CSV table of C-alpha atoms in Angstrom, one decimal:
chain,number,residue,atom,x,y,z
A,1,MET,CA,116.9,3.5,97.9
A,2,PRO,CA,115.2,5.0,101.0
A,3,LEU,CA,112.7,7.8,100.4
A,4,LEU,CA,112.5,11.1,102.3
A,5,GLU,CA,109.3,12.4,103.8
A,6,ASP,CA,108.2,14.1,100.6
A,7,GLY,CA,108.8,10.9,98.6
A,8,SER,CA,112.1,12.1,97.1
A,9,GLU,CA,114.9,9.7,96.7
A,10,LYS,CA,117.5,10.3,99.4
A,11,GLY,CA,120.5,9.6,97.1
A,12,LEU,CA,119.3,12.5,94.9
A,13,LYS,CA,118.0,15.0,97.4
A,14,GLY,CA,120.1,14.6,100.6
A,15,HIS,CA,119.0,16.3,103.8
A,16,PHE,CA,117.5,19.6,102.5
A,17,LYS,CA,113.9,19.2,103.6
A,18,GLU,CA,112.6,22.6,102.4
A,19,ASP,CA,113.9,22.2,98.9
A,20,PHE,CA,110.9,22.8,96.6
A,21,SER,CA,112.1,20.1,94.1
A,22,HIS,CA,110.6,16.6,94.3
A,23,ARG,CA,113.6,14.6,93.0
A,24,THR,CA,113.1,11.2,91.6
A,25,ARG,CA,115.1,9.3,89.0
A,26,VAL,CA,113.8,11.0,85.9
A,27,GLY,CA,115.4,12.9,83.0
A,28,MET,CA,119.1,13.2,83.3
A,29,ALA,CA,119.4,12.5,87.1
A,30,PRO,CA,122.3,10.2,87.9
A,31,ARG,CA,121.6,6.6,88.4
A,32,SER,CA,121.9,5.1,91.8
A,33,GLY,CA,125.5,4.3,92.8
A,34,HIS,CA,127.9,3.8,95.6
A,35,VAL,CA,130.6,6.4,96.6
A,36,ASP,CA,134.1,4.9,96.1
A,37,ARG,CA,135.5,4.9,99.7
A,38,ASN,CA,139.0,4.1,98.4
A,39,ALA,CA,139.2,6.6,95.5
A,40,PRO,CA,142.8,7.5,94.4
A,41,TYR,CA,142.0,11.2,94.9
A,42,LYS,CA,140.7,13.5,97.6
A,43,ARG,CA,137.3,15.1,97.0
A,44,ILE,CA,137.7,18.8,97.6
A,45,ALA,CA,134.3,20.5,97.2
A,46,THR,CA,134.8,24.2,96.3
A,47,GLU,CA,131.4,25.9,96.6
A,48,GLU,CA,130.0,24.9,100.0
A,49,ALA,CA,127.7,27.4,101.7
A,50,TRP,CA,127.6,28.5,105.3
A,51,THR,CA,126.2,31.4,107.4
A,52,PHE,CA,126.0,32.5,111.0
A,53,PRO,CA,123.2,33.8,113.4
A,54,ALA,CA,124.2,37.4,113.6
A,55,LEU,CA,124.2,37.8,109.8
A,56,VAL,CA,120.8,36.1,109.4
A,57,LYS,CA,119.4,38.3,112.2
A,58,ALA,CA,120.8,41.5,110.5
A,59,GLN,CA,119.4,40.5,107.2
A,60,VAL,CA,115.9,39.7,108.5
A,61,GLU,CA,115.7,42.8,110.7
A,62,TYR,CA,116.7,45.1,107.8
A,63,PHE,CA,114.2,43.3,105.5
A,64,GLU,CA,111.3,43.7,108.0
A,65,SER,CA,112.2,47.3,109.0
A,66,GLY,CA,110.7,48.7,105.9
A,67,GLN,CA,113.9,50.8,105.6
A,68,ALA,CA,115.7,48.6,103.1
A,69,PRO,CA,115.9,49.4,99.4
A,70,ASN,CA,113.9,47.2,97.0
A,71,ASP,CA,116.5,44.5,97.2
A,72,ASP,CA,115.4,41.0,95.9
A,73,SER,CA,118.6,39.5,97.3
A,74,LEU,CA,117.6,40.7,100.8
A,75,LYS,CA,114.1,39.2,100.2
A,76,MET,CA,115.8,35.9,99.3
A,77,ALA,CA,117.7,36.0,102.6
A,78,ALA,CA,114.4,36.4,104.5
A,79,MET,CA,113.0,33.4,102.6
A,80,PHE,CA,116.0,31.3,103.5
A,81,SER,CA,115.8,32.3,107.2
A,82,LYS,CA,112.4,30.5,107.4
A,83,MET,CA,113.9,27.1,106.3
A,84,PRO,CA,115.0,25.3,109.5
A,85,SER,CA,116.8,22.4,108.0
A,86,LEU,CA,118.7,24.6,105.6
A,87,GLN,CA,119.7,27.0,108.4
A,88,GLU,CA,120.8,24.1,110.6
A,89,MET,CA,123.1,22.8,107.9
A,90,MET,CA,124.5,26.2,106.9
A,91,GLN,CA,125.2,27.4,110.5
A,92,ASN,CA,126.9,24.2,111.6
A,93,LEU,CA,130.7,24.1,111.1
A,94,GLY,CA,131.1,21.1,113.2
A,95,ASP,CA,129.8,17.6,113.7
A,96,LEU,CA,126.7,17.8,111.6
A,97,ARG,CA,128.5,19.2,108.5
A,98,LEU,CA,131.4,16.7,109.0
A,99,SER,CA,128.9,13.8,109.2
A,100,HIS,CA,127.4,14.8,105.9
A,101,MET,CA,130.8,15.2,104.3
A,102,ASP,CA,131.7,11.7,105.6
A,103,GLU,CA,128.4,10.4,104.2
A,104,TYR,CA,129.2,11.8,100.7
A,105,GLY,CA,132.9,11.0,100.8
A,106,ILE,CA,134.0,14.7,100.8
A,107,ASP,CA,137.5,15.2,102.2
A,108,ARG,CA,137.6,19.0,102.3
A,109,GLN,CA,135.0,21.8,101.9
A,110,LEU,CA,135.9,25.3,100.8
A,111,LEU,CA,133.5,27.4,102.8
A,112,LEU,CA,131.8,30.3,101.1
A,113,LEU,CA,129.6,32.7,103.0
A,114,THR,CA,126.2,32.1,101.4
A,115,ALA,CA,124.2,34.5,99.3
A,116,PRO,CA,123.3,37.2,99.7
A,117,GLY,CA,126.0,37.6,102.3
A,118,VAL,CA,127.0,40.9,104.0
A,119,GLN,CA,126.4,43.2,101.0
A,120,VAL,CA,122.6,43.4,101.7
A,121,VAL,CA,122.6,44.5,105.3
A,122,ARG,CA,122.6,48.2,106.5
A,123,PRO,CA,125.8,49.7,104.9
A,124,SER,CA,127.1,50.6,108.4
A,125,GLU,CA,127.0,46.9,109.4
A,126,GLY,CA,128.5,45.1,106.4
A,127,THR,CA,132.2,45.3,107.1
A,128,ALA,CA,131.8,44.4,110.8
A,129,LEU,CA,129.8,41.4,109.9
A,130,ALA,CA,132.4,40.4,107.3
A,131,ARG,CA,135.0,40.5,110.0
A,132,GLU,CA,132.9,38.4,112.2
A,133,ALA,CA,132.3,35.9,109.4
A,134,ASN,CA,136.0,35.6,108.6
A,135,ASP,CA,136.9,35.1,112.3
A,136,ILE,CA,134.3,32.3,112.5
A,137,ALA,CA,135.5,30.7,109.3
A,138,ALA,CA,139.1,30.9,110.3
A,139,ASP,CA,138.3,29.3,113.7
A,140,ALA,CA,136.5,26.4,111.9
A,141,CYS,CA,139.6,25.9,109.7
A,142,ARG,CA,141.8,25.9,112.8
A,143,ARG,CA,139.6,23.3,114.5
A,144,HIS,CA,139.4,21.1,111.5
A,145,PRO,CA,142.5,21.8,109.4
A,146,ASP,CA,142.2,18.7,107.3
A,147,ARG,CA,138.5,19.2,106.5
A,148,PHE,CA,137.8,23.0,106.0
A,149,SER,CA,139.3,25.9,104.1
A,150,ALA,CA,137.5,29.1,103.6
A,151,CYS,CA,137.1,32.2,101.4
A,152,ALA,CA,136.9,35.6,103.0
A,153,ALA,CA,133.7,37.7,103.0
A,154,PHE,CA,133.8,41.5,102.3
A,155,ASP,CA,131.3,44.2,101.8
A,156,PRO,CA,132.2,45.9,98.4
A,157,ARG,CA,130.1,49.0,99.3
A,158,ASP,CA,132.9,49.8,101.7
A,159,VAL,CA,135.9,49.9,99.4
A,160,LYS,CA,138.5,50.8,102.0
A,161,GLY,CA,137.1,48.4,104.6
A,162,SER,CA,137.0,45.6,102.0
A,163,VAL,CA,140.7,46.2,101.1
A,164,ARG,CA,141.7,46.1,104.8
A,165,GLU,CA,139.5,43.0,105.4
A,166,ILE,CA,141.0,41.1,102.4
A,167,GLU,CA,144.5,41.9,103.7
A,168,ARG,CA,143.6,40.7,107.2
A,169,ALA,CA,141.8,37.6,106.0
A,170,MET,CA,144.5,36.5,103.7
A,171,GLY,CA,147.4,37.6,106.0
A,172,THR,CA,146.5,37.3,109.6
A,173,LEU,CA,143.8,34.7,109.3
A,174,GLY,CA,145.3,32.7,106.5
A,175,LEU,CA,142.1,32.2,104.5
A,176,ASN,CA,142.1,30.9,100.9
A,177,GLY,CA,140.5,33.5,98.7
A,178,ALA,CA,137.5,35.7,98.8
A,179,VAL,CA,133.8,35.4,97.9
A,180,LEU,CA,131.4,38.0,96.5
A,181,ASN,CA,127.7,37.1,96.2
A,182,SER,CA,127.5,38.9,92.8
A,183,HIS,CA,125.7,42.3,92.5
A,184,PHE,CA,125.0,44.6,95.4
A,185,GLN,CA,121.8,46.7,94.9
A,186,GLY,CA,122.5,46.6,91.1
A,187,HIS,CA,126.2,47.5,91.3
A,188,TYR,CA,129.0,45.2,90.1
A,189,ILE,CA,132.7,45.0,91.0
A,190,ASP,CA,133.7,45.8,87.4
A,191,GLU,CA,132.7,49.4,88.1
A,192,ARG,CA,135.9,51.6,88.3
A,193,GLU,CA,135.3,52.8,91.9
A,194,TYR,CA,135.7,49.1,93.1
A,195,PHE,CA,139.0,48.5,91.3
A,196,PRO,CA,141.0,49.0,94.6
A,197,ILE,CA,139.4,45.8,95.8
A,198,LEU,CA,140.6,43.9,92.7
A,199,GLU,CA,144.0,45.4,93.2
A,200,ALA,CA,144.1,44.1,96.8
A,201,LEU,CA,142.9,40.6,95.7
A,202,GLU,CA,145.8,40.4,93.1
A,203,ALA,CA,148.3,41.8,95.6
A,204,MET,CA,147.3,39.2,98.3
A,205,ASP,CA,147.2,36.3,95.7
A,206,ALA,CA,143.6,35.8,96.5
A,207,ALA,CA,141.3,34.1,94.0
A,208,LEU,CA,137.8,35.7,93.9
A,209,TYR,CA,134.8,33.5,93.8
A,210,ILE,CA,131.7,35.2,92.4
A,211,HIS,CA,128.7,33.3,93.7
A,212,PRO,CA,125.1,33.9,92.4
A,213,THR,CA,122.4,35.9,94.2
A,214,ALA,CA,118.9,36.9,93.2
A,215,PRO,CA,119.2,38.9,90.0
A,216,PHE,CA,118.9,42.6,89.6
A,217,ASN,CA,115.4,43.3,88.2
A,218,ALA,CA,114.3,39.9,89.7
A,219,PRO,CA,110.5,40.3,89.1
A,220,HIS,CA,111.1,39.6,85.4
A,221,TYR,CA,112.4,36.2,86.5
A,222,GLU,CA,110.2,35.6,89.5
A,223,SER,CA,107.0,35.9,87.6
A,224,ARG,CA,108.1,33.0,85.4
A,225,GLY,CA,109.6,30.8,88.1
A,226,PHE,CA,113.2,31.6,87.0
A,227,PHE,CA,114.3,33.5,90.1
A,228,GLY,CA,117.0,31.0,91.0
A,229,ALA,CA,119.1,28.4,89.3
A,230,LEU,CA,116.8,28.1,86.2
A,231,GLY,CA,117.7,31.6,85.0
A,232,GLY,CA,118.3,34.5,87.4
A,233,PHE,CA,121.3,33.1,89.2
A,234,PRO,CA,123.4,32.1,86.2
A,235,HIS,CA,122.5,35.2,84.2
A,236,ASP,CA,123.6,37.6,87.0
A,237,VAL,CA,127.0,35.9,87.3
A,238,TRP,CA,127.3,36.0,83.5
A,239,LEU,CA,126.8,39.7,83.6
A,240,HIS,CA,129.3,40.1,86.4
A,241,THR,CA,132.0,38.0,84.7
A,242,MET,CA,131.6,39.6,81.3
A,243,GLY,CA,131.6,43.0,82.9
A,244,LEU,CA,134.9,42.3,84.5
A,245,ILE,CA,136.4,41.2,81.2
A,246,PHE,CA,135.2,44.2,79.2
A,247,SER,CA,136.1,46.7,82.0
A,248,GLY,CA,139.7,45.8,81.3
A,249,ALA,CA,140.2,44.5,84.8
A,250,PHE,CA,142.2,41.5,83.8
A,251,ASP,CA,144.5,43.6,81.6
A,252,ARG,CA,145.1,46.0,84.5
A,253,PHE,CA,145.4,43.1,87.0
A,254,PRO,CA,146.8,40.3,84.9
A,255,LYS,CA,147.4,37.9,87.8
A,256,LEU,CA,143.8,38.3,89.2
A,257,ARG,CA,142.1,34.9,89.5
A,258,LEU,CA,138.3,34.6,89.1
A,259,VAL,CA,136.3,31.5,89.9
A,260,ILE,CA,132.7,31.0,88.9
A,261,GLY,CA,130.4,27.9,89.5
A,262,HIS,CA,127.8,25.8,87.8
A,263,MET,CA,130.0,24.9,84.8
A,264,GLY,CA,130.9,28.5,84.2
A,265,GLU,CA,127.2,29.5,84.1
A,266,CYS,CA,127.2,28.1,80.5
A,267,MET,CA,129.7,30.7,79.3
A,268,PRO,CA,132.3,28.2,78.0
A,269,LEU,CA,129.8,27.1,75.4
A,270,GLN,CA,129.7,30.6,74.0
A,271,LEU,CA,133.4,31.4,73.7
A,272,TYR,CA,133.4,31.3,69.9
A,273,ARG,CA,130.5,33.7,69.7
A,274,PHE,CA,132.0,36.0,72.4
A,275,ASP,CA,135.2,36.4,70.3
A,276,TRP,CA,133.2,36.9,67.1
A,277,MET,CA,130.9,39.6,68.7
A,278,GLN,CA,133.6,41.2,70.9
A,279,GLY,CA,133.4,44.4,68.9
A,280,ASN,CA,129.9,45.1,70.1
A,281,ALA,CA,131.3,46.3,73.4
A,282,ASP,CA,135.1,46.5,73.0
A,283,ASN,CA,136.4,50.0,72.6
A,284,ARG,CA,132.9,51.4,72.1
A,285,GLN,CA,132.1,55.1,73.0
A,286,GLY,CA,129.4,55.9,75.4
A,287,LEU,CA,129.4,52.8,77.6
A,288,ARG,CA,129.8,52.6,81.3
A,289,GLY,CA,128.3,55.9,82.0
A,290,GLY,CA,130.4,57.7,79.4
A,291,GLN,CA,133.8,56.6,80.7
A,292,GLU,CA,136.8,56.5,78.4
A,293,PRO,CA,136.2,53.4,76.2
A,294,VAL,CA,138.3,50.3,77.1
A,295,LYS,CA,140.2,48.4,74.4
A,296,LEU,CA,140.9,44.9,75.4
A,297,GLN,CA,144.4,43.5,74.8
A,298,HIS,CA,143.1,40.0,74.0
A,299,PRO,CA,140.0,38.1,72.7
A,300,VAL,CA,137.4,37.2,75.3
A,301,SER,CA,138.4,33.5,75.1
A,302,TYR,CA,142.0,34.5,76.3
A,303,TYR,CA,140.7,35.6,79.7
A,304,PHE,CA,138.7,32.4,80.2
A,305,ARG,CA,141.9,30.5,79.5
A,306,ASN,CA,144.2,32.6,81.6
A,307,ASN,CA,142.3,34.4,84.4
A,308,ILE,CA,139.1,32.4,84.9
A,309,TRP,CA,138.4,29.0,86.5
A,310,ILE,CA,135.1,27.2,86.7
A,311,THR,CA,133.6,24.7,89.2
A,312,THR,CA,131.1,21.9,88.5
A,313,SER,CA,128.7,22.9,91.3
A,314,GLY,CA,125.3,21.5,90.5
A,315,VAL,CA,126.3,20.0,87.1
A,316,GLY,CA,127.7,16.5,87.7
A,317,TRP,CA,127.3,15.7,84.0
A,318,GLU,CA,130.1,14.0,82.1
A,319,PRO,CA,129.7,15.5,78.7
A,320,ALA,CA,129.7,19.1,80.0
A,321,ILE,CA,132.7,18.5,82.2
A,322,LYS,CA,134.7,17.0,79.3
A,323,PHE,CA,133.7,19.8,77.0
A,324,CYS,CA,134.9,22.4,79.5
A,325,MET,CA,138.1,20.6,80.1
A,326,GLU,CA,138.7,20.6,76.4
A,327,VAL,CA,138.0,24.2,75.6
A,328,LEU,CA,139.4,25.8,78.8
A,329,GLY,CA,142.0,23.3,79.7
A,330,PRO,CA,141.8,20.5,82.2
A,331,GLU,CA,143.5,22.6,84.9
A,332,ARG,CA,140.6,25.1,84.9
A,333,VAL,CA,137.8,22.8,86.0
A,334,LEU,CA,137.2,22.2,89.7
A,335,TYR,CA,134.8,19.9,91.5
A,336,ALA,CA,132.1,21.4,93.7
A,337,MET,CA,129.0,20.0,95.3
A,338,ASP,CA,127.0,23.2,96.3
A,339,TYR,CA,126.2,21.9,99.8
A,340,PRO,CA,123.6,22.2,101.3
A,341,TYR,CA,121.5,23.4,98.4
A,342,GLN,CA,122.4,20.5,96.1
A,343,GLN,CA,123.7,17.3,97.8
A,344,SER,CA,123.6,13.9,96.3
A,345,SER,CA,125.5,10.8,97.1
A,346,ASP,CA,124.4,9.4,93.6
A,347,GLU,CA,126.0,12.5,92.0
A,348,VAL,CA,129.3,11.9,93.8
A,349,ALA,CA,129.1,8.3,92.6
A,350,ALA,CA,128.6,9.5,89.1
A,351,TYR,CA,131.9,11.5,89.4
A,352,ASP,CA,133.7,8.3,90.5
A,353,ARG,CA,132.6,6.4,87.4
A,354,MET,CA,133.2,9.1,84.8
A,355,LYS,CA,135.3,8.0,81.9
A,356,ILE,CA,138.1,10.5,82.5
A,357,SER,CA,141.8,9.5,82.8
A,358,PRO,CA,143.1,9.0,86.4
A,359,GLU,CA,145.3,12.0,85.9
A,360,LEU,CA,142.5,14.3,84.8
A,361,LYS,CA,140.1,12.9,87.5
A,362,LYS,CA,142.6,13.8,90.3
A,363,MET,CA,143.0,17.3,88.8
A,364,LEU,CA,139.2,17.7,88.7
A,365,MET,CA,138.5,16.4,92.2
A,366,GLN,CA,141.6,17.5,94.1
A,367,THR,CA,144.8,19.2,92.7
A,368,ASN,CA,143.2,22.0,90.7
A,369,ALA,CA,141.5,23.3,93.8
A,370,GLU,CA,144.8,23.0,95.8
A,371,LYS,CA,146.5,25.2,93.2
A,372,VAL,CA,143.8,27.8,92.6
A,373,PHE,CA,143.0,28.3,96.3
A,374,ARG,CA,146.5,27.7,97.7
A,375,LEU,CA,145.2,24.8,99.9
A,376,PRO,CA,147.4,22.7,102.1
A,377,VAL,CA,148.6,19.6,100.2
C-alpha cells in the first residue's frame, strides 16, 4: 500500500493532506482491500461536502473583522480556509471530484454545503449566499445528472427567506432536500419561531439533513481536544435532534423527514433509555423559556422509527450498521462516506465484504437513499 507524505496509508487517508490524523492500520481500521468494480448495487454517498469561493471569503472576512459574535463555528470556517488541499476538493464540482469518486467506486454523491455554511456570515448576507450556493449545486447536478444530487442551503436566521429559498430550491431548481449545519449562534431549529421552516420542508417533501458544526460552548471541548468528531460534533447534533423530538415538531409535522449522520450520532444505542427517561422532559413545566409544555404523542423511539433516518458517514463498522438496521429498520440506514473529510478506499472495500444479505446491502448502499432523498432511479 503506497504511503502519503506524512507516512499515512493512502487506502485509509485518501487525499486530505492537512488532516491532523496520522492513519495507519491500527485499532479498528479496516484491513486493506479492493473495491468491487462490479458490485450489484450503486454506491450513493449521502453526506459529501462542498463549498464555494464567495462563501469562504464572506466567512473569513467576517471572522477577521472583529465584528462577529464569539462564534466557534465561524472560527472553524477560518481554520478550514487555510487548508489548501481541503479547499481544492470541496470547491471542485467537476473533474477532480469525479476522479476521486471513480477511484472509490462512488456512483453518486449527495452534495451538502459544508459546515458551518451560510448561517455564520453577516445576517444580511446569509440568504443571498444560500441562493448562490443552490444555483451552483443545481448547475453541477445539471452538468452531471448521473453523478450528483444536492441538498439546498438556507439561513435559518432569516425565516421568511429560508421558506422562500426552500420552495425555490425544491421547486424551480429540483434539489433533493435541505441541509442545516446544526446550531446557529446557539439557536436550534426546534425553537418555535423557526417552525415555519419545518412546515415548508414538510410541504415541499424535503428531507432535512442536520450536519455537525463546532459545538455551542466549544471551549469546554476544545481544551480537551474534543472540538470535532471525538465529541463536539456528535453532541451538538444529538442536542438538535432530541430538541426537535421534544419540541413536538414531528407530531405537528408528521411527514417531516430528518436525516443525521455518523450512525445517528450514537443515539440508536440509547433508544431504550430515551423511552425510559422520557418523562424528564416530556410535558414538564418551565422548559423552553417558559413556553406551554409539550406532551408527545409517542415514545421517543417511535420518532426514530418513523421520522428519522441515519447515515453511516465515518463509521464503516459492520456491527454498528447491523445493530442500527435491527433497531431502526433496514430501510432507515443509508451509506455515506463523508468526503473529503473522511475518504478511504479500504473502507469502501469493507462495505463490499460485509456479511449482509444482498437485498439489505442494496438498500444500504443505494435504494434507501433514492427513496429518502427522492433521487432519480
